[in-house]
Amino acid sequence: MRNAAREETMSDTQTMSVTPLDAPAGAKVTGVDLSQPLNHENGEGILDALAEHGVLVFPDQNLTPEQQVEFSRLFGEVEINHNAARFGIEGSPEIYIISNVTKDGKPIGSSRAGEEWHSDMCYAKRPARATMLYAVEVPTLHGMTLGDTAFANAAAAWDALPDEMRDRIRDLRAVFDFTKRKRPYVPDAETIAKYPPVDHPMVRRHPRTGRLGLYVMKVDSTSVVGMEQEDARRLIDALSDHIIKPRFVYRHQWTPRDLVVWDNCTVQHKAIVDYDHPQRRLMWRTTIRGDVPV
C-alpha cells in the first residue's frame, strides 16, 4: 500500500494528488472536488488508489447528501441500511446517519455504531465492498478532537503471519453471525431472518488487486467450518488480536468536511467513542455492496 506521492492529470482543470499517509494504511487525496461529476479518469484513479491504500481521506469536501450518494455509486451499488427508516435522510435513503444528536428528545442517528473491530456487513452473503463516512460535525473538548476512527490493515497482517500459520488457515472458512454484535438497537425478527449465519473464507482475495488479507473478526466470527468450537474460538481470537496490533493500525482524527472511504476487503475498522453530550458528532454514511468473498 505504501508508495511515494503521485499526481495524475484527471481532467483539463483538475490534477488529483494521492499522498500515502505515514501509517500502515491510507492515503490523502487532494485536487478533486467530489461535489462535481467525475470523468472516467477520475473514477479509475480513485478506484485504483482505494485498492492500493485501503483507506482514502478526501479533506475539505462540501457535499450534499445527494452528492455523497452519487460519488458512492462510483464503487458499485449503494445499500440501503436495514435501519434506514429510522436513521435515514429524507430524499436520500442511502445515507445512514451516525450521530449522538437528538431532536425533540429523539435520536436523529445511530449513536454508538461500530464500537467493536469489524468489516461492514461481514454477516451478509455479499458483504460491503466499501464504506464512506462524511464528517458534518466533529466533537471537540478543550481544543481536542474526539470521535476518531481506527483502521486495521488486514492485508499487511496476513503478510506478517508465519508461513506455518498461513498454510494452516489458507483454506479455512469462518462463520459470521449477525446477531452477535453489540448494537445500540434491537434488530427486529425480519432483519434477523434476512441475515442468517453465513461462512466466508478466512483469507480473502481482493477482487481488484488479487492481494490476500485476513477476514476474521472476534465478535462477528463465531466458529470455523469443520473445526471443534474450542479450537475455532482460540484461532479466531488469536487472528483477530493479530490484525489489530498497533503496527497495522491507522487512527484517523476527523476534521469537519472530511470524506473517508475504506475498502472492507482488506481493512477493518472501529469507532472510538470517547465523547458524550454536550459534544456533538454527526456523520453521513453510505455503504457499497460487494461480491461474494473468494
PDB file of C-alpha atoms in Angstrom:
ATOM      1  CA  MET A   1       0.000   0.000   0.000  1.00  0.00           C
ATOM      2  CA  ARG A   2       2.886   2.402   0.554  1.00  0.00           C
ATOM      3  CA  ASN A   3       4.100   4.367  -2.459  1.00  0.00           C
ATOM      4  CA  ALA A   4       5.532   7.845  -2.879  1.00  0.00           C
ATOM      5  CA  ALA A   5       3.106  10.645  -3.648  1.00  0.00           C
ATOM      6  CA  ARG A   6       1.972  10.732  -7.238  1.00  0.00           C
ATOM      7  CA  GLU A   7      -0.012  13.145  -9.338  1.00  0.00           C
ATOM      8  CA  GLU A   8      -2.461  12.112 -12.019  1.00  0.00           C
ATOM      9  CA  THR A   9      -3.930  14.552 -14.508  1.00  0.00           C
ATOM     10  CA  MET A  10      -7.623  13.804 -14.262  1.00  0.00           C
ATOM     11  CA  SER A  11      -9.165  16.491 -16.479  1.00  0.00           C
ATOM     12  CA  ASP A  12      -8.345  19.727 -18.188  1.00  0.00           C
ATOM     13  CA  THR A  13      -8.946  21.619 -14.956  1.00  0.00           C
ATOM     14  CA  GLN A  14      -8.026  19.288 -12.094  1.00  0.00           C
ATOM     15  CA  THR A  15      -4.970  17.331 -11.028  1.00  0.00           C
ATOM     16  CA  MET A  16      -5.592  14.689  -8.413  1.00  0.00           C
ATOM     17  CA  SER A  17      -2.772  14.025  -5.972  1.00  0.00           C
ATOM     18  CA  VAL A  18      -2.599  10.794  -3.943  1.00  0.00           C
ATOM     19  CA  THR A  19      -0.207  11.040  -0.988  1.00  0.00           C
ATOM     20  CA  PRO A  20       0.326   7.957   1.207  1.00  0.00           C
ATOM     21  CA  LEU A  21      -0.104   8.613   4.903  1.00  0.00           C
ATOM     22  CA  ASP A  22       2.723   7.935   7.319  1.00  0.00           C
ATOM     23  CA  ALA A  23       0.713   4.993   8.628  1.00  0.00           C
ATOM     24  CA  PRO A  24       0.131   1.274   7.972  1.00  0.00           C
ATOM     25  CA  ALA A  25      -2.775   2.124   5.653  1.00  0.00           C
ATOM     26  CA  GLY A  26      -4.318   5.101   3.950  1.00  0.00           C
ATOM     27  CA  ALA A  27      -3.658   7.973   1.566  1.00  0.00           C
ATOM     28  CA  LYS A  28      -4.797  11.585   1.350  1.00  0.00           C
ATOM     29  CA  VAL A  29      -6.428  12.610  -1.926  1.00  0.00           C
ATOM     30  CA  THR A  30      -6.443  16.267  -2.938  1.00  0.00           C
ATOM     31  CA  GLY A  31      -7.121  18.228  -6.093  1.00  0.00           C
ATOM     32  CA  VAL A  32     -10.557  16.776  -6.774  1.00  0.00           C
ATOM     33  CA  ASP A  33     -13.988  18.245  -5.999  1.00  0.00           C
ATOM     34  CA  LEU A  34     -16.344  15.371  -5.212  1.00  0.00           C
ATOM     35  CA  SER A  35     -19.412  17.602  -5.470  1.00  0.00           C
ATOM     36  CA  GLN A  36     -18.842  17.626  -9.234  1.00  0.00           C
ATOM     37  CA  PRO A  37     -19.315  14.729 -11.668  1.00  0.00           C
ATOM     38  CA  LEU A  38     -16.212  12.592 -12.164  1.00  0.00           C
ATOM     39  CA  ASN A  39     -14.902  11.685 -15.576  1.00  0.00           C
ATOM     40  CA  HIS A  40     -13.629   8.180 -16.336  1.00  0.00           C
ATOM     41  CA  GLU A  41     -10.025   9.034 -15.468  1.00  0.00           C
ATOM     42  CA  ASN A  42     -11.068  10.472 -12.098  1.00  0.00           C
ATOM     43  CA  GLY A  43     -13.061   7.392 -11.238  1.00  0.00           C
ATOM     44  CA  GLU A  44     -10.442   4.838 -12.244  1.00  0.00           C
ATOM     45  CA  GLY A  45      -7.735   6.736 -10.394  1.00  0.00           C
ATOM     46  CA  ILE A  46      -9.794   6.730  -7.202  1.00  0.00           C
ATOM     47  CA  LEU A  47     -10.671   3.039  -7.533  1.00  0.00           C
ATOM     48  CA  ASP A  48      -7.005   2.161  -8.037  1.00  0.00           C
ATOM     49  CA  ALA A  49      -5.963   4.300  -5.078  1.00  0.00           C
ATOM     50  CA  LEU A  50      -8.513   2.671  -2.778  1.00  0.00           C
ATOM     51  CA  ALA A  51      -7.409  -0.815  -3.812  1.00  0.00           C
ATOM     52  CA  GLU A  52      -3.769   0.119  -3.206  1.00  0.00           C
ATOM     53  CA  HIS A  53      -4.065   2.046   0.068  1.00  0.00           C
ATOM     54  CA  GLY A  54      -7.197   0.613   1.721  1.00  0.00           C
ATOM     55  CA  VAL A  55      -8.326   3.968   3.162  1.00  0.00           C
ATOM     56  CA  LEU A  56      -8.697   7.271   1.290  1.00  0.00           C
ATOM     57  CA  VAL A  57      -9.063  10.639   3.025  1.00  0.00           C
ATOM     58  CA  PHE A  58     -10.598  13.456   0.961  1.00  0.00           C
ATOM     59  CA  PRO A  59     -10.251  16.639   3.064  1.00  0.00           C
ATOM     60  CA  ASP A  60     -12.399  19.765   2.812  1.00  0.00           C
ATOM     61  CA  GLN A  61     -15.247  18.411   0.685  1.00  0.00           C
ATOM     62  CA  ASN A  62     -18.519  20.343   0.646  1.00  0.00           C
ATOM     63  CA  LEU A  63     -21.178  17.752  -0.097  1.00  0.00           C
ATOM     64  CA  THR A  64     -24.937  17.448  -0.016  1.00  0.00           C
ATOM     65  CA  PRO A  65     -26.478  14.044   0.737  1.00  0.00           C
ATOM     66  CA  GLU A  66     -27.317  13.666  -2.949  1.00  0.00           C
ATOM     67  CA  GLN A  67     -23.720  14.366  -3.969  1.00  0.00           C
ATOM     68  CA  GLN A  68     -22.361  11.831  -1.496  1.00  0.00           C
ATOM     69  CA  VAL A  69     -24.720   9.181  -2.842  1.00  0.00           C
ATOM     70  CA  GLU A  70     -23.697   9.996  -6.403  1.00  0.00           C
ATOM     71  CA  PHE A  71     -19.990   9.663  -5.558  1.00  0.00           C
ATOM     72  CA  SER A  72     -20.713   6.407  -3.724  1.00  0.00           C
ATOM     73  CA  ARG A  73     -22.071   4.917  -6.959  1.00  0.00           C
ATOM     74  CA  LEU A  74     -18.554   5.033  -8.394  1.00  0.00           C
ATOM     75  CA  PHE A  75     -17.784   1.983  -6.237  1.00  0.00           C
ATOM     76  CA  GLY A  76     -20.929  -0.005  -7.019  1.00  0.00           C
ATOM     77  CA  GLU A  77     -24.478  -0.497  -5.831  1.00  0.00           C
ATOM     78  CA  VAL A  78     -25.291   1.616  -2.778  1.00  0.00           C
ATOM     79  CA  GLU A  79     -27.019  -0.319   0.009  1.00  0.00           C
ATOM     80  CA  ILE A  80     -29.986   0.974   1.963  1.00  0.00           C
ATOM     81  CA  ASN A  81     -29.345   0.192   5.625  1.00  0.00           C
ATOM     82  CA  HIS A  82     -31.794  -2.130   7.380  1.00  0.00           C
ATOM     83  CA  ASN A  83     -32.396   0.676   9.918  1.00  0.00           C
ATOM     84  CA  ALA A  84     -32.718   3.449   7.317  1.00  0.00           C
ATOM     85  CA  ALA A  85     -36.399   4.046   8.035  1.00  0.00           C
ATOM     86  CA  ARG A  86     -35.342   5.265  11.461  1.00  0.00           C
ATOM     87  CA  PHE A  87     -32.000   6.944  10.769  1.00  0.00           C
ATOM     88  CA  GLY A  88     -32.022   7.760   7.056  1.00  0.00           C
ATOM     89  CA  ILE A  89     -32.223  11.146   5.346  1.00  0.00           C
ATOM     90  CA  GLU A  90     -35.476  12.047   3.649  1.00  0.00           C
ATOM     91  CA  GLY A  91     -34.926  12.026  -0.097  1.00  0.00           C
ATOM     92  CA  SER A  92     -31.595  10.196   0.248  1.00  0.00           C
ATOM     93  CA  PRO A  93     -32.395   6.857   1.930  1.00  0.00           C
ATOM     94  CA  GLU A  94     -28.925   5.571   1.025  1.00  0.00           C
ATOM     95  CA  ILE A  95     -27.473   7.915   3.665  1.00  0.00           C
ATOM     96  CA  TYR A  96     -27.394   6.398   7.150  1.00  0.00           C
ATOM     97  CA  ILE A  97     -26.910   8.916   9.962  1.00  0.00           C
ATOM     98  CA  ILE A  98     -24.303   8.234  12.646  1.00  0.00           C
ATOM     99  CA  SER A  99     -24.876  10.756  15.425  1.00  0.00           C
ATOM    100  CA  ASN A 100     -25.400  11.382  19.132  1.00  0.00           C
ATOM    101  CA  VAL A 101     -27.558  14.439  18.352  1.00  0.00           C
ATOM    102  CA  THR A 102     -31.194  14.435  19.431  1.00  0.00           C
ATOM    103  CA  LYS A 103     -34.151  16.372  18.050  1.00  0.00           C
ATOM    104  CA  ASP A 104     -37.367  16.772  20.019  1.00  0.00           C
ATOM    105  CA  GLY A 105     -35.971  14.308  22.524  1.00  0.00           C
ATOM    106  CA  LYS A 106     -35.335  11.600  19.926  1.00  0.00           C
ATOM    107  CA  PRO A 107     -32.006  10.496  18.382  1.00  0.00           C
ATOM    108  CA  ILE A 108     -31.510  11.509  14.763  1.00  0.00           C
ATOM    109  CA  GLY A 109     -28.934   8.777  14.143  1.00  0.00           C
ATOM    110  CA  SER A 110     -27.234   5.682  15.471  1.00  0.00           C
ATOM    111  CA  SER A 111     -25.205   6.981  18.393  1.00  0.00           C
ATOM    112  CA  ARG A 112     -22.843   4.111  19.234  1.00  0.00           C
ATOM    113  CA  ALA A 113     -22.304   2.303  15.950  1.00  0.00           C
ATOM    114  CA  GLY A 114     -19.198   0.239  15.266  1.00  0.00           C
ATOM    115  CA  GLU A 115     -17.527   0.237  18.678  1.00  0.00           C
ATOM    116  CA  GLU A 116     -16.010  -3.208  18.042  1.00  0.00           C
ATOM    117  CA  TRP A 117     -13.493  -4.127  15.343  1.00  0.00           C
ATOM    118  CA  HIS A 118     -15.359  -5.282  12.250  1.00  0.00           C
ATOM    119  CA  SER A 119     -15.737  -5.195   8.491  1.00  0.00           C
ATOM    120  CA  ASP A 120     -19.065  -3.800   7.334  1.00  0.00           C
ATOM    121  CA  MET A 121     -21.786  -6.310   6.537  1.00  0.00           C
ATOM    122  CA  CYS A 122     -19.438  -9.275   7.003  1.00  0.00           C
ATOM    123  CA  TYR A 123     -22.544 -11.184   8.146  1.00  0.00           C
ATOM    124  CA  ALA A 124     -24.135 -10.892   4.674  1.00  0.00           C
ATOM    125  CA  LYS A 125     -23.688 -13.281   1.768  1.00  0.00           C
ATOM    126  CA  ARG A 126     -22.330 -10.306  -0.184  1.00  0.00           C
ATOM    127  CA  PRO A 127     -20.506  -8.089   2.341  1.00  0.00           C
ATOM    128  CA  ALA A 128     -19.881  -4.404   1.745  1.00  0.00           C
ATOM    129  CA  ARG A 129     -17.229  -3.591  -0.836  1.00  0.00           C
ATOM    130  CA  ALA A 130     -16.559  -0.125   0.534  1.00  0.00           C
ATOM    131  CA  THR A 131     -17.908   2.294   3.121  1.00  0.00           C
ATOM    132  CA  MET A 132     -17.923   6.082   3.030  1.00  0.00           C
ATOM    133  CA  LEU A 133     -18.209   8.430   6.003  1.00  0.00           C
ATOM    134  CA  TYR A 134     -18.629  12.201   5.728  1.00  0.00           C
ATOM    135  CA  ALA A 135     -17.969  14.398   8.766  1.00  0.00           C
ATOM    136  CA  VAL A 136     -20.686  17.028   9.186  1.00  0.00           C
ATOM    137  CA  GLU A 137     -19.985  17.767  12.878  1.00  0.00           C
ATOM    138  CA  VAL A 138     -16.958  16.553  14.849  1.00  0.00           C
ATOM    139  CA  PRO A 139     -16.884  16.574  18.677  1.00  0.00           C
ATOM    140  CA  THR A 140     -14.182  18.545  20.472  1.00  0.00           C
ATOM    141  CA  LEU A 141     -13.312  19.161  24.108  1.00  0.00           C
ATOM    142  CA  HIS A 142     -10.810  21.773  25.337  1.00  0.00           C
ATOM    143  CA  GLY A 143      -9.445  22.060  21.805  1.00  0.00           C
ATOM    144  CA  MET A 144      -9.010  18.301  21.382  1.00  0.00           C
ATOM    145  CA  THR A 145     -10.774  16.400  18.612  1.00  0.00           C
ATOM    146  CA  LEU A 146     -12.760  13.365  19.754  1.00  0.00           C
ATOM    147  CA  GLY A 147     -14.550  10.533  17.961  1.00  0.00           C
ATOM    148  CA  ASP A 148     -11.649   9.119  15.923  1.00  0.00           C
ATOM    149  CA  THR A 149     -11.979   6.037  13.705  1.00  0.00           C
ATOM    150  CA  ALA A 150      -9.285   3.346  13.755  1.00  0.00           C
ATOM    151  CA  PHE A 151      -8.453   1.246  10.686  1.00  0.00           C
ATOM    152  CA  ALA A 152      -6.532  -2.045  10.679  1.00  0.00           C
ATOM    153  CA  ASN A 153      -4.695  -3.273   7.583  1.00  0.00           C
ATOM    154  CA  ALA A 154      -5.741  -6.931   7.373  1.00  0.00           C
ATOM    155  CA  ALA A 155      -3.645  -7.496   4.233  1.00  0.00           C
ATOM    156  CA  ALA A 156      -0.463  -6.408   5.996  1.00  0.00           C
ATOM    157  CA  ALA A 157      -1.486  -8.592   8.941  1.00  0.00           C
ATOM    158  CA  TRP A 158      -1.721 -11.592   6.598  1.00  0.00           C
ATOM    159  CA  ASP A 159       1.673 -10.821   5.082  1.00  0.00           C
ATOM    160  CA  ALA A 160       3.217 -10.761   8.563  1.00  0.00           C
ATOM    161  CA  LEU A 161       1.980 -14.218   9.585  1.00  0.00           C
ATOM    162  CA  PRO A 162       4.481 -17.085   9.778  1.00  0.00           C
ATOM    163  CA  ASP A 163       4.339 -19.474   6.814  1.00  0.00           C
ATOM    164  CA  GLU A 164       3.125 -22.265   9.088  1.00  0.00           C
ATOM    165  CA  MET A 165       0.063 -20.270  10.162  1.00  0.00           C
ATOM    166  CA  ARG A 166      -0.677 -19.130   6.622  1.00  0.00           C
ATOM    167  CA  ASP A 167      -0.614 -22.730   5.406  1.00  0.00           C
ATOM    168  CA  ARG A 168      -2.909 -23.752   8.259  1.00  0.00           C
ATOM    169  CA  ILE A 169      -5.652 -21.193   7.634  1.00  0.00           C
ATOM    170  CA  ARG A 170      -5.425 -20.552   3.886  1.00  0.00           C
ATOM    171  CA  ASP A 171      -8.423 -22.743   3.004  1.00  0.00           C
ATOM    172  CA  LEU A 172     -10.488 -22.367   6.188  1.00  0.00           C
ATOM    173  CA  ARG A 173     -13.895 -20.701   6.342  1.00  0.00           C
ATOM    174  CA  ALA A 174     -15.313 -18.776   9.289  1.00  0.00           C
ATOM    175  CA  VAL A 175     -18.990 -18.497  10.174  1.00  0.00           C
ATOM    176  CA  PHE A 176     -20.349 -14.961  10.662  1.00  0.00           C
ATOM    177  CA  ASP A 177     -23.468 -14.258  12.716  1.00  0.00           C
ATOM    178  CA  PHE A 178     -25.445 -11.004  12.504  1.00  0.00           C
ATOM    179  CA  THR A 179     -26.917 -11.438  15.982  1.00  0.00           C
ATOM    180  CA  LYS A 180     -23.619 -11.495  17.895  1.00  0.00           C
ATOM    181  CA  ARG A 181     -22.518  -7.874  17.517  1.00  0.00           C
ATOM    182  CA  LYS A 182     -23.462  -5.309  20.162  1.00  0.00           C
ATOM    183  CA  ARG A 183     -25.833  -2.735  18.665  1.00  0.00           C
ATOM    184  CA  PRO A 184     -27.491   0.417  20.016  1.00  0.00           C
ATOM    185  CA  TYR A 185     -30.872  -1.047  18.995  1.00  0.00           C
ATOM    186  CA  VAL A 186     -32.574  -4.449  18.971  1.00  0.00           C
ATOM    187  CA  PRO A 187     -32.950  -5.821  15.416  1.00  0.00           C
ATOM    188  CA  ASP A 188     -36.449  -6.957  14.545  1.00  0.00           C
ATOM    189  CA  ALA A 189     -37.298 -10.515  13.529  1.00  0.00           C
ATOM    190  CA  GLU A 190     -37.490  -9.600   9.832  1.00  0.00           C
ATOM    191  CA  THR A 191     -33.942  -8.207   9.841  1.00  0.00           C
ATOM    192  CA  ILE A 192     -32.559 -11.215  11.707  1.00  0.00           C
ATOM    193  CA  ALA A 193     -34.238 -13.546   9.201  1.00  0.00           C
ATOM    194  CA  LYS A 194     -32.669 -11.567   6.342  1.00  0.00           C
ATOM    195  CA  TYR A 195     -29.159 -12.308   7.634  1.00  0.00           C
ATOM    196  CA  PRO A 196     -28.838 -15.969   8.642  1.00  0.00           C
ATOM    197  CA  PRO A 197     -25.346 -17.181   9.615  1.00  0.00           C
ATOM    198  CA  VAL A 198     -23.014 -17.349   6.608  1.00  0.00           C
ATOM    199  CA  ASP A 199     -19.483 -18.633   6.086  1.00  0.00           C
ATOM    200  CA  HIS A 200     -16.686 -16.786   4.262  1.00  0.00           C
ATOM    201  CA  PRO A 201     -13.009 -17.541   3.576  1.00  0.00           C
ATOM    202  CA  MET A 202     -10.787 -16.578   6.492  1.00  0.00           C
ATOM    203  CA  VAL A 203      -8.236 -15.483   3.893  1.00  0.00           C
ATOM    204  CA  ARG A 204      -9.923 -13.238   1.340  1.00  0.00           C
ATOM    205  CA  ARG A 205      -8.634 -12.289  -2.106  1.00  0.00           C
ATOM    206  CA  HIS A 206      -9.102  -8.664  -3.152  1.00  0.00           C
ATOM    207  CA  PRO A 207     -11.251  -8.561  -6.321  1.00  0.00           C
ATOM    208  CA  ARG A 208      -9.242  -5.769  -7.965  1.00  0.00           C
ATOM    209  CA  THR A 209      -5.640  -6.486  -6.928  1.00  0.00           C
ATOM    210  CA  GLY A 210      -5.683 -10.172  -6.010  1.00  0.00           C
ATOM    211  CA  ARG A 211      -3.929  -9.365  -2.743  1.00  0.00           C
ATOM    212  CA  LEU A 212      -4.765 -11.642   0.187  1.00  0.00           C
ATOM    213  CA  GLY A 213      -5.959 -10.406   3.562  1.00  0.00           C
ATOM    214  CA  LEU A 214      -7.300 -11.873   6.786  1.00  0.00           C
ATOM    215  CA  TYR A 215     -11.082 -11.867   7.034  1.00  0.00           C
ATOM    216  CA  VAL A 216     -11.966 -12.836  10.575  1.00  0.00           C
ATOM    217  CA  MET A 217     -13.357 -10.794  13.487  1.00  0.00           C
ATOM    218  CA  LYS A 218     -13.553 -11.603  17.180  1.00  0.00           C
ATOM    219  CA  VAL A 219     -17.237 -10.701  17.607  1.00  0.00           C
ATOM    220  CA  ASP A 220     -18.830 -11.473  14.230  1.00  0.00           C
ATOM    221  CA  SER A 221     -16.885 -14.690  13.534  1.00  0.00           C
ATOM    222  CA  THR A 222     -18.450 -17.356  15.732  1.00  0.00           C
ATOM    223  CA  SER A 223     -16.938 -20.629  14.502  1.00  0.00           C
ATOM    224  CA  VAL A 224     -14.778 -22.268  11.834  1.00  0.00           C
ATOM    225  CA  VAL A 225     -16.272 -24.789   9.426  1.00  0.00           C
ATOM    226  CA  GLY A 226     -15.111 -28.316  10.284  1.00  0.00           C
ATOM    227  CA  MET A 227     -13.278 -27.325  13.479  1.00  0.00           C
ATOM    228  CA  GLU A 228     -14.095 -28.049  17.105  1.00  0.00           C
ATOM    229  CA  GLN A 229     -15.588 -24.970  18.744  1.00  0.00           C
ATOM    230  CA  GLU A 230     -12.906 -24.571  21.407  1.00  0.00           C
ATOM    231  CA  ASP A 231     -10.125 -24.732  18.820  1.00  0.00           C
ATOM    232  CA  ALA A 232     -12.051 -22.418  16.488  1.00  0.00           C
ATOM    233  CA  ARG A 233     -12.568 -19.829  19.207  1.00  0.00           C
ATOM    234  CA  ARG A 234      -8.894 -19.879  20.082  1.00  0.00           C
ATOM    235  CA  LEU A 235      -7.900 -19.417  16.429  1.00  0.00           C
ATOM    236  CA  ILE A 236     -10.431 -16.633  15.784  1.00  0.00           C
ATOM    237  CA  ASP A 237      -9.289 -14.725  18.850  1.00  0.00           C
ATOM    238  CA  ALA A 238      -5.596 -15.102  18.014  1.00  0.00           C
ATOM    239  CA  LEU A 239      -6.012 -13.899  14.425  1.00  0.00           C
ATOM    240  CA  SER A 240      -8.328 -11.055  15.444  1.00  0.00           C
ATOM    241  CA  ASP A 241      -5.815  -9.837  18.024  1.00  0.00           C
ATOM    242  CA  HIS A 242      -3.045 -10.079  15.419  1.00  0.00           C
ATOM    243  CA  ILE A 243      -4.921  -7.896  12.904  1.00  0.00           C
ATOM    244  CA  ILE A 244      -5.321  -5.017  15.363  1.00  0.00           C
ATOM    245  CA  LYS A 245      -1.726  -4.864  16.560  1.00  0.00           C
ATOM    246  CA  PRO A 246      -0.544  -1.230  16.590  1.00  0.00           C
ATOM    247  CA  ARG A 247       1.829  -1.767  13.673  1.00  0.00           C
ATOM    248  CA  PHE A 248      -1.164  -2.457  11.402  1.00  0.00           C
ATOM    249  CA  VAL A 249      -3.456   0.345  12.642  1.00  0.00           C
ATOM    250  CA  TYR A 250      -4.089   3.878  11.362  1.00  0.00           C
ATOM    251  CA  ARG A 251      -6.195   6.126  13.600  1.00  0.00           C
ATOM    252  CA  HIS A 252      -7.979   8.898  11.720  1.00  0.00           C
ATOM    253  CA  GLN A 253      -8.638  12.151  13.553  1.00  0.00           C
ATOM    254  CA  TRP A 254     -11.614  13.783  11.915  1.00  0.00           C
ATOM    255  CA  THR A 255     -11.930  17.334  10.663  1.00  0.00           C
ATOM    256  CA  PRO A 256     -15.309  18.706   9.557  1.00  0.00           C
ATOM    257  CA  ARG A 257     -15.893  18.075   5.829  1.00  0.00           C
ATOM    258  CA  ASP A 258     -13.523  15.096   5.736  1.00  0.00           C
ATOM    259  CA  LEU A 259     -14.801  12.332   3.483  1.00  0.00           C
ATOM    260  CA  VAL A 260     -13.182   8.972   4.219  1.00  0.00           C
ATOM    261  CA  VAL A 261     -13.646   5.841   2.110  1.00  0.00           C
ATOM    262  CA  TRP A 262     -12.358   2.436   3.128  1.00  0.00           C
ATOM    263  CA  ASP A 263     -12.077  -0.973   1.499  1.00  0.00           C
ATOM    264  CA  ASN A 264     -13.842  -3.661   3.508  1.00  0.00           C
ATOM    265  CA  CYS A 265     -11.920  -6.462   1.787  1.00  0.00           C
ATOM    266  CA  THR A 266      -8.565  -5.577   3.327  1.00  0.00           C
ATOM    267  CA  VAL A 267      -9.399  -3.128   6.127  1.00  0.00           C
ATOM    268  CA  GLN A 268     -11.247  -3.488   9.425  1.00  0.00           C
ATOM    269  CA  HIS A 269     -12.338  -0.514  11.481  1.00  0.00           C
ATOM    270  CA  LYS A 270     -13.571   0.586  14.886  1.00  0.00           C
ATOM    271  CA  ALA A 271     -15.249   3.744  16.178  1.00  0.00           C
ATOM    272  CA  ILE A 272     -13.601   5.430  19.166  1.00  0.00           C
ATOM    273  CA  VAL A 273     -16.486   6.611  21.367  1.00  0.00           C
ATOM    274  CA  ASP A 274     -14.673   8.980  23.745  1.00  0.00           C
ATOM    275  CA  TYR A 275     -17.255  11.781  23.670  1.00  0.00           C
ATOM    276  CA  ASP A 276     -20.688  12.472  25.118  1.00  0.00           C
ATOM    277  CA  HIS A 277     -23.148  15.322  25.369  1.00  0.00           C
ATOM    278  CA  PRO A 278     -22.767  18.243  25.003  1.00  0.00           C
ATOM    279  CA  GLN A 279     -20.159  17.291  22.366  1.00  0.00           C
ATOM    280  CA  ARG A 280     -21.934  16.686  19.050  1.00  0.00           C
ATOM    281  CA  ARG A 281     -20.992  14.191  16.362  1.00  0.00           C
ATOM    282  CA  LEU A 282     -22.855  13.983  13.060  1.00  0.00           C
ATOM    283  CA  MET A 283     -21.676  11.756  10.208  1.00  0.00           C
ATOM    284  CA  TRP A 284     -23.289  10.592   6.975  1.00  0.00           C
ATOM    285  CA  ARG A 285     -22.528   7.021   5.963  1.00  0.00           C
ATOM    286  CA  THR A 286     -23.016   5.194   2.705  1.00  0.00           C
ATOM    287  CA  THR A 287     -22.242   1.527   2.167  1.00  0.00           C
ATOM    288  CA  ILE A 288     -21.481  -0.060  -1.193  1.00  0.00           C
ATOM    289  CA  ARG A 289     -22.478  -3.643  -1.839  1.00  0.00           C
ATOM    290  CA  GLY A 290     -19.721  -6.089  -2.726  1.00  0.00           C
ATOM    291  CA  ASP A 291     -19.369  -9.541  -4.225  1.00  0.00           C
ATOM    292  CA  VAL A 292     -19.334 -12.956  -2.584  1.00  0.00           C
ATOM    293  CA  PRO A 293     -15.863 -13.232  -0.967  1.00  0.00           C
ATOM    294  CA  VAL A 294     -13.349 -15.632  -2.518  1.00  0.00           C
TER     295      VAL A 294
END
